[in-house]
Tab-separated table of C-alpha atoms in Angstrom:
chain	number	residue	atom	x	y	z
S	273	MET	CA	128.677	75.329	131.486
S	274	ARG	CA	129.849	78.594	129.988
S	275	LYS	CA	128.978	77.346	126.504
S	276	SER	CA	125.432	76.419	127.526
S	277	ILE	CA	124.913	79.849	129.124
S	278	GLN	CA	126.324	81.561	126.037
S	279	LYS	CA	124.163	79.374	123.778
S	280	LYS	CA	121.077	80.214	125.843
S	281	HIS	CA	121.947	83.922	125.717
S	282	ASN	CA	122.441	83.759	121.939
S	283	SER	CA	119.112	82.020	121.394
S	284	THR	CA	117.379	84.617	123.568
S	285	SER	CA	119.088	87.374	121.608
S	286	VAL	CA	118.026	85.810	118.319
S	287	ALA	CA	114.453	85.448	119.574
S	288	GLN	CA	114.420	89.124	120.572
S	289	GLN	CA	115.778	90.146	117.173
S	290	LEU	CA	113.133	88.053	115.428
S	291	ALA	CA	110.403	89.619	117.564
S	292	GLN	CA	111.697	93.101	116.697
S	293	MET	CA	111.801	92.198	113.006
S	294	ARG	CA	108.220	90.917	113.168
S	295	GLU	CA	107.114	94.168	114.803
S	296	LYS	CA	108.870	96.213	112.113
S	297	LEU	CA	107.290	94.129	109.355
S	298	ALA	CA	103.850	94.519	110.922
S	299	SER	CA	104.411	98.264	111.133
S	300	ILE	CA	105.528	98.405	107.483
S	301	ASP	CA	102.501	96.339	106.412
S	302	GLU	CA	100.180	98.706	108.283
S	303	LYS	CA	101.807	101.762	106.677
S	304	GLU	CA	101.495	100.188	103.221
S	305	ARG	CA	97.829	99.391	103.871
S	306	VAL	CA	97.096	102.965	104.941
S	307	LEU	CA	98.922	104.419	101.936
S	308	SER	CA	97.099	102.069	99.585
S	309	GLU	CA	93.761	103.002	101.158
S	310	ARG	CA	94.529	106.715	100.830
S	311	SER	CA	95.510	106.222	97.214
S	312	ALA	CA	92.234	104.407	96.543
S	313	HIS	CA	90.302	107.238	98.206
S	314	ARG	CA	92.126	109.768	96.034
S	315	GLU	CA	91.295	107.791	92.900
S	316	VAL	CA	87.610	107.652	93.834
S	317	TYR	CA	87.616	111.393	94.556
S	318	ARG	CA	89.252	112.125	91.180
S	319	TYR	CA	86.744	109.899	89.403
S	320	LEU	CA	83.782	111.608	91.089
S	321	LEU	CA	85.207	115.058	90.429
S	322	ASN	CA	85.792	114.274	86.760
S	323	SER	CA	82.333	112.789	86.338
S	324	HIS	CA	80.814	115.862	88.004
S	325	ARG	CA	82.735	118.090	85.617
S	326	LEU	CA	81.454	116.123	82.641
S	327	ILE	CA	77.848	116.121	83.840
S	328	ALA	CA	77.707	119.715	85.094
S	329	PRO	CA	76.314	122.130	82.486
S	330	VAL	CA	78.818	124.458	80.909
S	331	SER	CA	77.722	128.067	81.074
S	332	PHE	CA	79.448	130.967	79.415
S	333	PRO	CA	79.197	134.642	80.381
S	334	GLY	CA	76.087	136.241	78.872
S	335	GLU	CA	74.434	132.881	78.256
S	336	GLN	CA	71.248	132.050	80.138
S	337	VAL	CA	70.530	128.561	81.338
S	338	LEU	CA	67.000	127.424	80.502
S	339	ASN	CA	65.213	125.841	83.468
S	340	ILE	CA	62.228	123.744	82.447
S	341	SER	CA	60.215	122.260	85.256
S	342	ALA	CA	57.996	119.179	85.036
S	343	SER	CA	54.887	121.387	85.332
S	344	GLY	CA	55.624	122.836	81.897
S	345	VAL	CA	55.105	119.437	80.253
S	346	SER	CA	51.606	118.570	78.996
S	347	GLU	CA	50.068	115.103	78.995
S	348	GLY	CA	51.291	114.441	75.445
S	349	GLY	CA	54.880	114.934	76.559
S	350	GLN	CA	55.267	118.248	74.732
S	351	LEU	CA	56.209	121.530	76.300
S	352	ALA	CA	53.414	123.995	76.924
S	353	ALA	CA	53.765	127.266	75.029
């Protein structure tokens, strides 16, 4: 009788330990997913920032940026004087 009670207690204890381990693994998986997602967001941000830097015009002190609007273009595709 004592052995069956002890066996039942041990199996319950093992089941509880397994449940706790599953919870910990689920928590670890969720943390890894969040970290991976954040890393991906950072990579996208870096990519967009770098592409903006490459596309943005470089201006130096004393240099004027020429703004040409579409209204300054004649029908032949040449700039009006």
